[in-house]
Amino acid sequence: MLETIKVHADNFSGQSVTSEPRLIPQIGLLYASYSSQSLADRVSAETAFMDQSKKRRPDRGRRAKRQQTNGQRKFSTNPRQDDGTSRNDTPAVVQGDHEMADAPSREPVPVGASRFDDLTVVHRRLVQTITEDCGFEFMTPVQAATIHELLPPNQSDCLVQAKTGTGKTLGFLLPALQTLITRGPTGGANDPDPAISLLVISPTRELAMQTAKEATTVLGRFPQYKVRIAIGGTNKNTEERAILSGCHVLVATPGRLLDHMDNENIMYMFRNLNTLVLDEADRLLDMGFTKALKDIVGKLPDKKEVPRQGMLFSATIANHVYQAASLVLNPGYKFISTIPAGELNTHERVPQLLVKVDTFSNVAPAVVGCLNEEAKQEKDLKAIVFAPTAALAGFYGHVLSQLPGMPRVLTLHSRISQNKRTTITDEFRNARSSILVATDVIARGMDFPGVTTVLQVGLPSDKESYIHRLGRTARAGAEGRGIFIIAEAEAWFPRWTLKDITFVSHNADISSAEQVVNIATRMEDADKAKIYQAWLGYYKNHLKGLHWDNTELVAQGNQYARNGLGSPDTPGIAKSTIGKMGLRGTKGLVVVPDPPRVKHGRR
């Protein structure tokens, strides 16, 4: 078995530690310079470095116009002025997992900071795009640790452990786009081959769109190169036509990519693939895409015939990530950890409140109470409320939107069309104050600046999900707060699954219970039935922890429907659906006939 040696920058000795895979210690550029400092000083120094990486060069006309609000990054493709109005300006650029705002900084540059201007092996126009058009002079620590190893002459296959929001996207885009420009089959940038050179596989549509947007920006001085996306929720035929008309960079989600790979013409576009990137690899695997990734790699050209560079980025490293690395990367790949030993994770430094209510019917009122309390403490409340299912997200979003005094409420989940999801994420990203009710579709890879509070309502799928959701707040050195709202029956989860996380118990304010039930009562019966069914389906997966059987599950669900959804009668569920849920014959269910099947004739 190969030994993986993981050396953090705090004990960086200036020598490469090699094995298979190997760790590259360039991150010592930052952390070796203050390894003897206290933890608080080190966090402060890292934040200063991140701010300094956005240091502007002298103003260069209209391209130099950007914005900064209260010392924090304010990201917008249509910046808001102080009066709240919008002005047209040069679009902001995306760096890492968020749009880049170039905030000026007077703080000293940390020792050993790397400049983009020093990348002599990178095409000058790429460097100029980053330094002049985007206004970035210094690399972030993650970029400094990865770019040199991914560029010639090293051009290594790399497994990189990096958090979101650290500039990692540009860390893999810059080397891959340099390869695109210099290794084109037709000999260069002026007459590029229309085939795909870079394939980036992302776990979510939103992250794929952000990555494609950044790639387009970095290629701003190379308009002959085309960036395309392949994601669910959009018109497949339109995507296909765009890809076949010329595609040099393809950013895709696994399912839609496999759909396109059934087309021989699309497959021919991969004939000269130079670079394959798995972004948020741990999330890809956690979402069940292991088989899809194997199928995708199996369809790509044989690396012996068409050599390519592999890059795999992951926030966490576990056995299944190493297995994915062996699938994508060449033997002898290098492992770069950009997370220094002792660095506090979000869940270790952000205050977290635990709010328990006696029954599931009081969960929604507790959400309202917590948000009212937060609004009193925060001048500009910007909160994300995570719900376990799309139906529950829709319910909480509907309730909050009907209450007076709440900031604008947005709802985001997988059942919303892609175009609308994009509009919603853009609106929330640019909002000063808003509430976004969402499922795990935004739990990772998405950066929304200025989020003051993350509320998690009900059981997350696991500990990792809880931590990644919490990570939407307190980013880039900002402050934030987490609130975990559960029913008493769910108390086992923080007690055992989250036992190493420190919670502060907080009394639930359920004074809005009557208002919430009145709002729910006015909802359509069909909508309440969907919420009820989704509730049963979700908690069916947690019977062991809840110490319930199917009968108790249905009894609890029926009580929730009556007291929480204002449904006097138990909502009915189709016979076939009950069978699929594994609840056939369970006492308390109301079984309704399956709807008639619609017969489709041949066309």
Coordinates of C-alpha atoms in Angstrom, one line a residue:
M1 CA 0.0 0.0 0.0
L2 CA 1.3 3.4 -0.9
E3 CA 1.9 5.8 2.0
T4 CA 0.5 9.2 1.8
I5 CA 2.6 11.8 3.6
K6 CA 0.8 14.9 4.6
V7 CA 3.0 17.8 5.8
H8 CA 1.4 21.1 6.7
A9 CA 3.1 24.4 6.1
D10 CA 3.6 25.0 9.9
N11 CA 6.4 22.4 9.9
F12 CA 7.6 23.2 6.4
S13 CA 11.3 22.6 6.2
G14 CA 11.9 23.9 2.8
Q15 CA 12.4 20.4 1.3
S16 CA 9.9 18.4 -0.8
V17 CA 8.6 15.3 0.9
T18 CA 8.0 12.7 -1.7
S19 CA 6.1 9.5 -1.9
E20 CA 3.3 8.4 -4.1
P21 CA 1.3 10.5 -4.0
R22 CA 3.5 13.4 -3.0
L23 CA 3.0 16.6 -1.0
I24 CA 4.2 19.9 -2.5
P25 CA 5.0 22.4 0.3
Q26 CA 4.7 25.7 -1.6
I27 CA 2.1 26.7 0.8
G28 CA 5.0 27.4 3.1
L29 CA 5.4 30.7 1.1
L30 CA 2.7 32.0 3.4
Y31 CA 2.6 30.0 6.6
A32 CA 6.3 29.4 7.1
S33 CA 6.7 33.1 7.7
Y34 CA 4.6 33.1 10.8
S35 CA 4.5 29.5 12.0
S36 CA 5.5 30.6 15.5
Q37 CA 2.6 33.1 15.9
S38 CA -0.5 32.4 18.0
L39 CA -3.5 30.9 16.3
A40 CA -5.4 34.2 16.4
D41 CA -2.4 36.0 14.8
R42 CA -2.2 33.3 12.1
V43 CA -5.8 33.6 11.2
S44 CA -5.4 37.4 11.1
A45 CA -2.3 37.1 8.9
E46 CA -4.1 34.7 6.5
T47 CA -7.0 37.1 6.2
A48 CA -4.6 40.0 5.5
F49 CA -3.0 37.9 2.8
M50 CA -6.4 37.1 1.2
D51 CA -7.2 40.8 1.3
Q52 CA -3.8 41.8 -0.2
S53 CA -4.3 39.3 -3.0
K54 CA -6.9 41.7 -4.3
K55 CA -4.6 44.7 -4.2
R56 CA -5.2 46.9 -7.1
R57 CA -2.7 48.3 -9.5
P58 CA -3.0 52.0 -10.4
D59 CA -6.4 52.8 -12.0
R60 CA -6.6 51.9 -15.6
G61 CA -9.6 53.7 -16.9
R62 CA -13.1 52.3 -16.7
R63 CA -11.7 48.7 -16.1
A64 CA -10.5 49.9 -12.7
K65 CA -13.9 50.7 -11.3
R66 CA -15.1 48.2 -8.6
Q67 CA -16.6 48.5 -5.2
Q68 CA -16.0 47.5 -1.6
T69 CA -18.5 47.8 1.2
N70 CA -17.6 48.0 4.9
G71 CA -14.2 46.4 4.4
Q72 CA -15.8 43.2 3.1
R73 CA -16.0 41.9 -0.4
K74 CA -19.1 43.0 -2.2
F75 CA -19.6 40.9 -5.3
S76 CA -21.9 42.1 -8.1
T77 CA -22.0 42.1 -11.8
N78 CA -24.2 45.2 -11.5
P79 CA -22.8 47.1 -8.5
R80 CA -25.2 48.9 -6.2
Q81 CA -24.4 52.5 -5.3
D82 CA -24.8 53.8 -1.8
D83 CA -28.4 54.9 -2.6
G84 CA -29.3 51.3 -3.5
T85 CA -29.6 52.0 -7.2
S86 CA -27.6 50.1 -9.8
R87 CA -25.1 51.4 -12.3
N88 CA -23.7 49.7 -15.4
D89 CA -20.0 49.0 -15.1
T90 CA -17.3 46.5 -16.1
P91 CA -18.6 43.1 -14.9
A92 CA -16.9 41.7 -11.8
V93 CA -14.7 38.8 -12.3
V94 CA -15.1 35.4 -10.6
Q95 CA -12.2 34.1 -8.5
G96 CA -12.3 30.8 -6.7
D97 CA -15.9 30.1 -6.0
H98 CA -17.2 33.6 -6.0
E99 CA -17.1 36.8 -8.0
M100 CA -14.0 38.7 -7.4
A101 CA -14.2 42.2 -6.1
D102 CA -10.9 44.1 -6.1
A103 CA -10.7 45.8 -2.7
P104 CA -7.7 48.1 -2.2
S105 CA -5.5 47.3 0.7
R106 CA -2.8 49.3 2.5
E107 CA -1.7 46.3 4.6
P108 CA 1.9 45.0 4.0
V109 CA 2.3 42.1 1.6
P110 CA 3.2 38.9 3.5
V111 CA 6.7 37.6 3.0
G112 CA 7.1 35.3 0.0
A113 CA 3.8 36.4 -1.7
S114 CA 3.7 35.4 -5.4
R115 CA 2.8 37.8 -8.1
F116 CA 0.9 36.9 -11.2
D117 CA 3.4 39.1 -13.2
D118 CA 6.2 36.6 -12.3
L119 CA 4.5 33.8 -14.2
T120 CA 6.9 34.0 -17.2
V121 CA 5.7 30.7 -18.6
V122 CA 2.1 32.0 -18.9
H123 CA 1.0 33.8 -22.1
R124 CA 1.3 37.5 -21.5
R125 CA -2.3 38.2 -22.5
L126 CA -3.6 35.8 -19.8
V127 CA -1.5 37.5 -17.2
Q128 CA -2.6 40.9 -18.4
T129 CA -6.3 39.8 -18.1
I130 CA -5.7 38.9 -14.4
T131 CA -3.6 41.9 -13.4
E132 CA -5.0 44.7 -15.6
D133 CA -8.6 43.7 -16.4
C134 CA -9.3 42.0 -13.1
G135 CA -6.9 44.0 -11.0
F136 CA -5.2 41.2 -9.1
E137 CA -1.5 41.5 -8.4
F138 CA -0.9 38.8 -5.8
M139 CA -1.9 35.1 -5.7
T140 CA -3.9 33.7 -2.8
P141 CA -2.1 31.0 -0.8
V142 CA -3.9 28.3 -2.6
Q143 CA -3.0 29.7 -6.0
A144 CA 0.6 30.1 -5.0
A145 CA 0.7 26.5 -3.8
T146 CA -0.9 25.0 -7.0
I147 CA -0.3 27.1 -10.1
H148 CA 3.5 26.6 -10.2
E149 CA 3.2 22.8 -9.9
L150 CA 0.4 22.6 -12.5
L151 CA 2.3 24.8 -15.1
P152 CA 5.3 23.8 -17.2
P153 CA 7.9 22.6 -16.7
N154 CA 6.3 20.5 -13.9
Q155 CA 2.8 20.1 -15.3
S156 CA 2.1 17.5 -12.7
D157 CA -1.1 15.6 -12.1
C158 CA -2.3 16.9 -8.7
L159 CA -4.7 16.1 -5.9
V160 CA -5.3 19.4 -4.1
Q161 CA -7.0 19.8 -0.7
A162 CA -8.4 23.3 -0.6
K163 CA -11.4 24.9 0.9
T164 CA -14.0 26.8 -1.1
G165 CA -13.6 30.6 -1.3
T166 CA -9.8 30.4 -1.5
G167 CA -9.2 31.2 -5.2
K168 CA -8.9 27.5 -6.1
T169 CA -10.9 27.9 -9.4
L170 CA -8.3 30.3 -10.9
G171 CA -5.7 27.9 -9.5
F172 CA -6.7 25.2 -11.9
L173 CA -8.1 27.4 -14.7
L174 CA -4.9 29.4 -15.4
P175 CA -2.6 26.3 -16.0
A176 CA -5.3 24.6 -18.1
L177 CA -6.0 27.6 -20.2
Q178 CA -2.3 28.1 -20.7
T179 CA -2.2 24.5 -22.0
L180 CA -5.1 25.3 -24.3
I181 CA -3.4 28.2 -25.8
T182 CA 0.0 26.6 -26.3
R183 CA -0.9 23.1 -27.2
G184 CA -3.6 23.6 -29.7
P185 CA -3.4 21.0 -32.5
T186 CA -3.4 23.7 -35.2
G187 CA -0.4 25.4 -33.6
G188 CA -1.5 28.3 -31.5
A189 CA -4.0 30.9 -30.4
N190 CA -4.8 32.5 -33.7
D191 CA -6.3 29.4 -35.4
P192 CA -7.6 27.2 -32.6
D193 CA -9.0 23.7 -33.2
P194 CA -12.7 23.7 -32.3
A195 CA -12.3 20.6 -30.1
I196 CA -12.4 20.5 -26.3
S197 CA -9.1 21.1 -24.5
L198 CA -10.3 21.5 -20.9
L199 CA -13.2 19.5 -19.3
V200 CA -14.2 20.6 -15.8
I201 CA -16.7 18.4 -13.9
S202 CA -18.7 20.1 -11.2
P203 CA -21.2 18.7 -8.6
T204 CA -23.9 21.4 -9.1
R205 CA -25.3 23.5 -11.8
E206 CA -24.6 26.7 -9.9
L207 CA -20.9 25.9 -9.4
A208 CA -20.6 24.9 -13.1
M209 CA -22.0 28.2 -14.2
Q210 CA -19.7 30.1 -11.9
T211 CA -16.6 28.2 -13.2
A212 CA -17.7 28.8 -16.8
K213 CA -18.1 32.5 -16.1
E214 CA -14.7 32.8 -14.7
A215 CA -13.1 30.8 -17.6
T216 CA -14.8 33.2 -20.0
T217 CA -13.4 36.2 -18.1
V218 CA -9.9 34.8 -18.0
L219 CA -10.1 34.2 -21.8
G220 CA -11.3 37.8 -22.3
R221 CA -8.3 38.6 -24.5
F222 CA -8.8 35.4 -26.5
P223 CA -12.3 35.8 -28.0
Q224 CA -11.6 32.9 -30.4
Y225 CA -11.8 30.4 -27.6
K226 CA -15.3 29.3 -26.6
V227 CA -16.5 28.2 -23.1
R228 CA -19.6 26.1 -23.0
I229 CA -21.6 24.5 -20.2
A230 CA -23.6 21.2 -20.0
I231 CA -25.9 21.1 -17.0
G232 CA -29.4 19.8 -16.2
G233 CA -32.4 22.1 -16.3
T234 CA -31.4 23.6 -19.6
N235 CA -32.3 22.7 -23.2
K236 CA -30.1 19.8 -24.2
N237 CA -30.4 20.5 -27.9
T238 CA -29.3 24.1 -27.5
E239 CA -26.3 22.9 -25.5
E240 CA -25.4 20.4 -28.2
R241 CA -25.5 22.9 -31.0
A242 CA -23.3 25.3 -29.0
I243 CA -20.7 22.6 -28.2
L244 CA -20.6 21.4 -31.8
S245 CA -20.2 25.0 -33.1
G246 CA -16.9 25.2 -31.2
C247 CA -16.0 24.4 -27.7
H248 CA -12.6 24.7 -26.1
V249 CA -13.6 24.6 -22.5
L250 CA -16.5 22.5 -21.3
V251 CA -17.8 22.8 -17.7
A252 CA -20.4 20.1 -16.9
T253 CA -22.3 18.3 -14.3
P254 CA -22.0 14.5 -14.5
G255 CA -25.5 13.5 -15.5
R256 CA -25.9 15.9 -18.4
L257 CA -22.4 15.2 -19.6
L258 CA -23.1 11.5 -19.8
D259 CA -26.3 12.3 -21.8
H260 CA -24.2 14.3 -24.3
M261 CA -21.7 11.5 -24.5
D262 CA -24.2 9.3 -26.2
N263 CA -23.8 11.6 -29.3
E264 CA -20.9 10.5 -31.5
N265 CA -20.4 14.0 -32.7
I266 CA -20.0 15.3 -29.1
M267 CA -17.6 12.4 -28.4
Y268 CA -15.4 13.5 -31.4
M269 CA -15.0 16.9 -29.7
F270 CA -12.9 15.2 -27.0
R271 CA -10.4 13.9 -29.5
N272 CA -7.6 16.2 -28.2
L273 CA -8.5 16.6 -24.6
N274 CA -5.6 18.1 -22.7
T275 CA -6.9 18.6 -19.2
L276 CA -9.5 16.9 -16.9
V277 CA -10.5 18.6 -13.7
L278 CA -12.8 17.2 -10.9
D279 CA -13.9 20.2 -8.8
E280 CA -15.4 19.6 -5.4
A281 CA -14.5 15.9 -5.8
D282 CA -15.7 15.0 -2.3
R283 CA -19.1 16.5 -3.1
L284 CA -19.3 14.7 -6.4
L285 CA -18.7 11.4 -4.6
D286 CA -21.0 12.2 -1.7
M287 CA -23.8 12.9 -4.2
G288 CA -23.5 9.5 -5.6
F289 CA -21.7 10.3 -8.9
T290 CA -19.0 7.6 -8.5
K291 CA -20.4 5.4 -11.2
A292 CA -21.1 8.3 -13.5
L293 CA -17.5 9.5 -13.1
K294 CA -16.2 6.0 -14.0
D295 CA -18.4 6.0 -17.1
I296 CA -17.3 9.4 -18.2
V297 CA -13.6 8.6 -17.8
G298 CA -14.1 5.3 -19.6
K299 CA -15.5 7.2 -22.6
L300 CA -12.7 9.7 -22.8
P301 CA -9.7 9.1 -25.1
D302 CA -7.1 6.6 -23.8
K303 CA -4.4 8.6 -22.0
K304 CA -1.8 6.4 -23.7
E305 CA -3.0 7.7 -27.1
V306 CA -4.0 11.2 -26.0
P307 CA -2.0 12.3 -23.0
R308 CA -3.7 14.6 -20.6
Q309 CA -3.2 16.3 -17.3
G310 CA -5.5 15.5 -14.4
M311 CA -6.4 17.8 -11.5
L312 CA -8.6 16.9 -8.6
F313 CA -9.7 19.5 -6.0
S314 CA -11.4 18.5 -2.7
A315 CA -12.1 20.2 0.6
T316 CA -11.8 16.9 2.4
I317 CA -9.6 13.9 1.8
A318 CA -11.0 10.4 2.5
N319 CA -10.5 7.0 1.0
H320 CA -13.1 7.5 -1.7
V321 CA -11.4 10.7 -2.8
Y322 CA -8.1 8.8 -3.2
Q323 CA -10.0 6.2 -5.3
A324 CA -11.3 9.0 -7.5
A325 CA -7.8 10.3 -7.8
S326 CA -6.5 7.0 -9.0
L327 CA -9.2 7.1 -11.7
V328 CA -8.4 10.6 -12.9
L329 CA -4.8 11.2 -12.2
N330 CA -1.6 9.5 -13.5
P331 CA 0.5 7.3 -11.2
G332 CA 2.9 9.3 -9.2
Y333 CA 0.5 12.3 -8.9
K334 CA 1.3 14.9 -6.3
F335 CA -0.8 15.8 -3.2
I336 CA -0.9 19.4 -2.2
S337 CA -2.6 20.3 1.1
T338 CA -3.3 24.0 1.4
I339 CA -4.9 23.7 4.9
P340 CA -2.3 24.4 7.6
A341 CA -2.2 22.3 10.7
G342 CA -4.2 23.9 13.5
E343 CA -6.2 26.2 11.3
L344 CA -9.7 26.6 12.8
N345 CA -12.5 25.4 10.6
T346 CA -15.8 27.3 10.4
H347 CA -17.6 25.0 12.8
E348 CA -14.8 25.5 15.4
R349 CA -14.9 29.3 15.4
V350 CA -18.4 30.4 14.6
P351 CA -21.0 30.7 17.4
Q352 CA -23.7 28.1 17.1
L353 CA -27.1 28.1 18.8
L354 CA -29.2 25.0 19.4
V355 CA -32.9 25.6 19.4
K356 CA -35.2 22.7 20.3
V357 CA -39.0 22.6 20.2
D358 CA -41.3 20.0 21.6
T359 CA -43.0 18.9 18.3
F360 CA -42.3 19.2 14.6
S361 CA -45.4 21.4 14.3
N362 CA -43.5 24.2 16.2
V363 CA -40.4 24.0 14.0
A364 CA -41.6 26.6 11.4
P365 CA -42.7 29.1 14.2
A366 CA -39.2 28.7 15.7
V367 CA -37.7 29.6 12.4
V368 CA -39.8 32.8 12.3
G369 CA -38.8 33.6 15.9
C370 CA -35.1 33.1 15.3
L371 CA -35.2 35.3 12.2
N372 CA -37.0 38.0 14.0
E373 CA -34.4 37.9 16.8
E374 CA -31.6 38.0 14.2
A375 CA -33.2 41.0 12.4
K376 CA -33.2 42.9 15.6
Q377 CA -29.4 42.3 16.1
E378 CA -28.4 42.8 12.5
K379 CA -29.0 46.0 10.6
D380 CA -28.8 44.2 7.3
L381 CA -29.9 40.6 8.0
K382 CA -28.7 38.3 5.2
A383 CA -29.6 34.7 6.1
I384 CA -29.7 31.3 4.5
V385 CA -32.3 28.8 5.8
F386 CA -31.4 25.2 4.9
A387 CA -34.3 22.8 4.7
P388 CA -34.0 19.0 4.2
T389 CA -36.3 18.7 1.1
A390 CA -37.5 20.9 -1.7
A391 CA -41.1 20.7 -0.5
L392 CA -40.1 21.9 3.0
A393 CA -37.9 24.6 1.5
G394 CA -40.9 25.8 -0.5
F395 CA -43.1 25.7 2.7
Y396 CA -40.7 27.7 4.8
G397 CA -40.1 30.2 2.0
H398 CA -43.9 30.7 1.5
V399 CA -44.5 31.2 5.3
L400 CA -41.7 33.7 5.6
S401 CA -42.7 35.7 2.5
Q402 CA -46.2 36.2 4.0
L403 CA -45.0 37.7 7.2
P404 CA -44.7 41.5 7.6
G405 CA -41.3 43.0 8.5
M406 CA -39.2 40.2 6.9
P407 CA -36.5 41.1 4.4
R408 CA -37.1 39.9 0.8
V409 CA -37.5 36.1 0.9
L410 CA -36.1 33.9 -2.0
T411 CA -36.5 30.1 -2.3
L412 CA -34.1 27.8 -4.2
H413 CA -34.2 24.1 -4.7
S414 CA -33.8 21.5 -7.4
R415 CA -37.4 21.7 -8.7
I416 CA -36.9 25.3 -9.8
S417 CA -35.9 25.8 -13.4
Q418 CA -32.3 26.5 -14.1
N419 CA -32.9 30.0 -15.5
K420 CA -34.9 30.9 -12.4
R421 CA -32.2 29.4 -10.1
T422 CA -29.6 31.6 -11.7
T423 CA -31.7 34.7 -11.3
I424 CA -32.3 33.8 -7.6
T425 CA -28.7 33.2 -6.8
D426 CA -27.6 36.4 -8.5
E427 CA -30.2 38.4 -6.7
F428 CA -29.2 37.0 -3.3
R429 CA -25.5 37.4 -4.0
N430 CA -26.0 41.1 -4.8
A431 CA -28.5 41.8 -2.0
R432 CA -27.5 43.7 1.1
S433 CA -30.4 42.2 3.1
S434 CA -32.4 39.1 2.2
I435 CA -33.4 35.6 3.3
L436 CA -32.7 32.6 1.1
V437 CA -34.5 29.3 1.9
A438 CA -32.7 26.5 0.1
T439 CA -31.8 22.8 0.1
D440 CA -28.3 21.5 -0.1
V441 CA -28.0 22.6 -3.7
I442 CA -26.1 25.6 -2.4
A443 CA -24.4 24.0 0.6
R444 CA -21.0 23.9 -1.1
G445 CA -19.2 25.6 -3.8
M446 CA -21.3 28.8 -3.8
D447 CA -20.1 32.0 -2.2
F448 CA -22.6 34.6 -1.1
P449 CA -20.9 37.6 0.5
G450 CA -22.2 39.1 3.7
V451 CA -24.2 36.2 5.0
T452 CA -24.7 37.0 8.6
T453 CA -26.7 33.9 9.7
V454 CA -27.1 30.3 8.6
L455 CA -30.2 28.4 10.0
Q456 CA -30.4 24.7 9.6
V457 CA -33.9 23.4 10.1
G458 CA -34.3 19.7 10.8
L459 CA -31.7 16.9 10.4
P460 CA -29.0 17.3 7.8
S461 CA -28.0 14.2 6.0
D462 CA -24.8 13.8 8.0
K463 CA -22.1 15.8 9.9
E464 CA -20.3 16.9 6.7
S465 CA -23.5 18.4 5.4
Y466 CA -24.0 20.3 8.6
I467 CA -20.4 21.7 8.4
H468 CA -20.6 22.7 4.8
R469 CA -23.9 24.4 5.2
L470 CA -22.5 26.4 8.1
G471 CA -19.6 27.4 5.9
R472 CA -21.8 29.7 3.9
T473 CA -21.3 32.3 6.7
A474 CA -18.1 33.8 8.3
R475 CA -16.2 33.6 5.0
A476 CA -13.0 35.5 4.2
G477 CA -12.5 36.5 7.9
A478 CA -16.0 37.9 8.3
E479 CA -18.2 37.2 11.3
G480 CA -21.3 35.0 11.3
R481 CA -23.6 32.8 13.3
G482 CA -25.2 29.4 13.0
I483 CA -28.6 28.3 14.3
F484 CA -29.6 24.7 14.4
I485 CA -33.4 24.2 14.9
I486 CA -34.7 20.8 15.7
A487 CA -37.6 19.0 17.3
E488 CA -37.0 17.1 20.5
A489 CA -37.1 13.8 18.7
E490 CA -34.1 14.9 16.7
A491 CA -32.0 15.8 19.7
W492 CA -29.8 12.6 19.2
F493 CA -28.2 14.2 16.2
P494 CA -26.3 17.1 17.9
R495 CA -25.8 14.9 21.0
W496 CA -24.0 12.1 19.1
T497 CA -23.3 13.0 15.4
L498 CA -22.2 16.5 16.3
K499 CA -20.8 15.7 19.7
D500 CA -17.5 17.6 19.0
I501 CA -19.3 20.8 18.1
T502 CA -20.0 23.3 20.9
F503 CA -23.6 24.5 20.9
V504 CA -25.2 27.2 23.1
S505 CA -28.8 26.3 24.0
H506 CA -31.3 28.9 23.1
N507 CA -34.9 29.1 24.0
A508 CA -37.3 28.9 21.1
D509 CA -39.7 31.8 20.3
I510 CA -42.8 30.1 18.9
S511 CA -45.1 33.1 19.4
S512 CA -45.9 33.2 15.7
A513 CA -47.4 29.6 15.8
E514 CA -50.9 30.9 15.1
Q515 CA -49.8 33.0 12.2
V516 CA -47.9 30.2 10.7
V517 CA -50.8 27.8 10.9
N518 CA -53.2 30.4 9.4
I519 CA -50.8 30.8 6.4
A520 CA -50.5 27.0 6.0
T521 CA -54.3 26.6 6.2
R522 CA -54.8 28.8 3.2
M523 CA -52.4 26.7 1.1
E524 CA -53.8 24.4 -1.6
D525 CA -54.5 20.9 -0.3
A526 CA -52.2 19.4 -3.1
D527 CA -49.3 21.5 -1.9
K528 CA -49.8 20.4 1.7
A529 CA -50.0 16.8 0.5
K530 CA -46.6 17.2 -1.2
I531 CA -45.0 18.6 2.0
Y532 CA -46.5 15.8 4.1
Q533 CA -45.2 13.2 1.7
A534 CA -41.8 14.8 1.5
W535 CA -41.7 14.9 5.4
L536 CA -42.5 11.2 5.6
G537 CA -40.0 10.3 2.9
Y538 CA -37.1 12.2 4.5
Y539 CA -37.6 11.0 8.1
K540 CA -38.1 7.4 6.8
N541 CA -34.3 7.5 6.2
H542 CA -33.7 8.4 9.9
L543 CA -35.9 5.8 11.7
K544 CA -32.9 4.2 13.4
G545 CA -31.7 7.5 15.0
L546 CA -35.3 8.5 15.9
H547 CA -36.0 5.1 17.4
W548 CA -39.2 4.9 15.4
D549 CA -40.9 2.2 13.3
N550 CA -43.1 2.9 10.3
T551 CA -46.2 3.2 12.4
E552 CA -44.7 5.9 14.7
L553 CA -43.3 7.7 11.6
V554 CA -46.8 7.9 10.1
A555 CA -48.3 8.9 13.5
Q556 CA -45.8 11.8 13.8
G557 CA -46.4 12.8 10.2
N558 CA -50.1 12.9 10.6
Q559 CA -49.8 15.1 13.7
Y560 CA -47.5 17.4 11.8
A561 CA -50.0 17.6 8.9
R562 CA -52.8 18.5 11.4
N563 CA -51.0 20.9 13.7
G564 CA -48.2 22.2 11.5
L565 CA -49.9 22.4 8.1
G566 CA -53.4 23.1 9.2
S567 CA -54.8 20.1 7.4
P568 CA -57.9 18.8 9.1
D569 CA -57.8 15.5 7.2
T570 CA -54.7 13.4 6.7
P571 CA -53.4 14.0 3.1
G572 CA -53.7 11.1 0.8
I573 CA -50.8 9.4 -0.9
A574 CA -51.0 7.4 -4.1
K575 CA -50.9 3.6 -3.7
S576 CA -47.8 3.2 -5.9
T577 CA -46.0 6.0 -4.0
I578 CA -46.6 4.3 -0.7
G579 CA -45.1 1.1 -2.1
K580 CA -42.0 3.0 -3.3
M581 CA -41.6 4.6 0.2
G582 CA -41.7 1.2 1.8
L583 CA -44.8 2.0 3.8
R584 CA -47.3 -0.4 2.3
G585 CA -49.8 -1.6 5.0
T586 CA -48.7 1.0 7.6
K587 CA -51.6 2.1 9.9
G588 CA -52.7 5.7 9.6
L589 CA -52.0 6.3 5.9
V590 CA -54.7 7.4 3.6
V591 CA -54.3 5.6 0.3
V592 CA -55.7 7.1 -2.9
P593 CA -55.8 5.5 -6.3
D594 CA -52.9 6.2 -8.7
P595 CA -53.7 8.8 -11.3
P596 CA -54.5 7.3 -14.8
R597 CA -51.5 6.9 -17.0
V598 CA -51.4 9.1 -20.0
K599 CA -50.8 7.2 -23.2
H600 CA -48.4 8.8 -25.6
G601 CA -48.7 7.8 -29.3
R602 CA -45.8 7.5 -31.6
R603 CA -44.6 10.6 -33.4

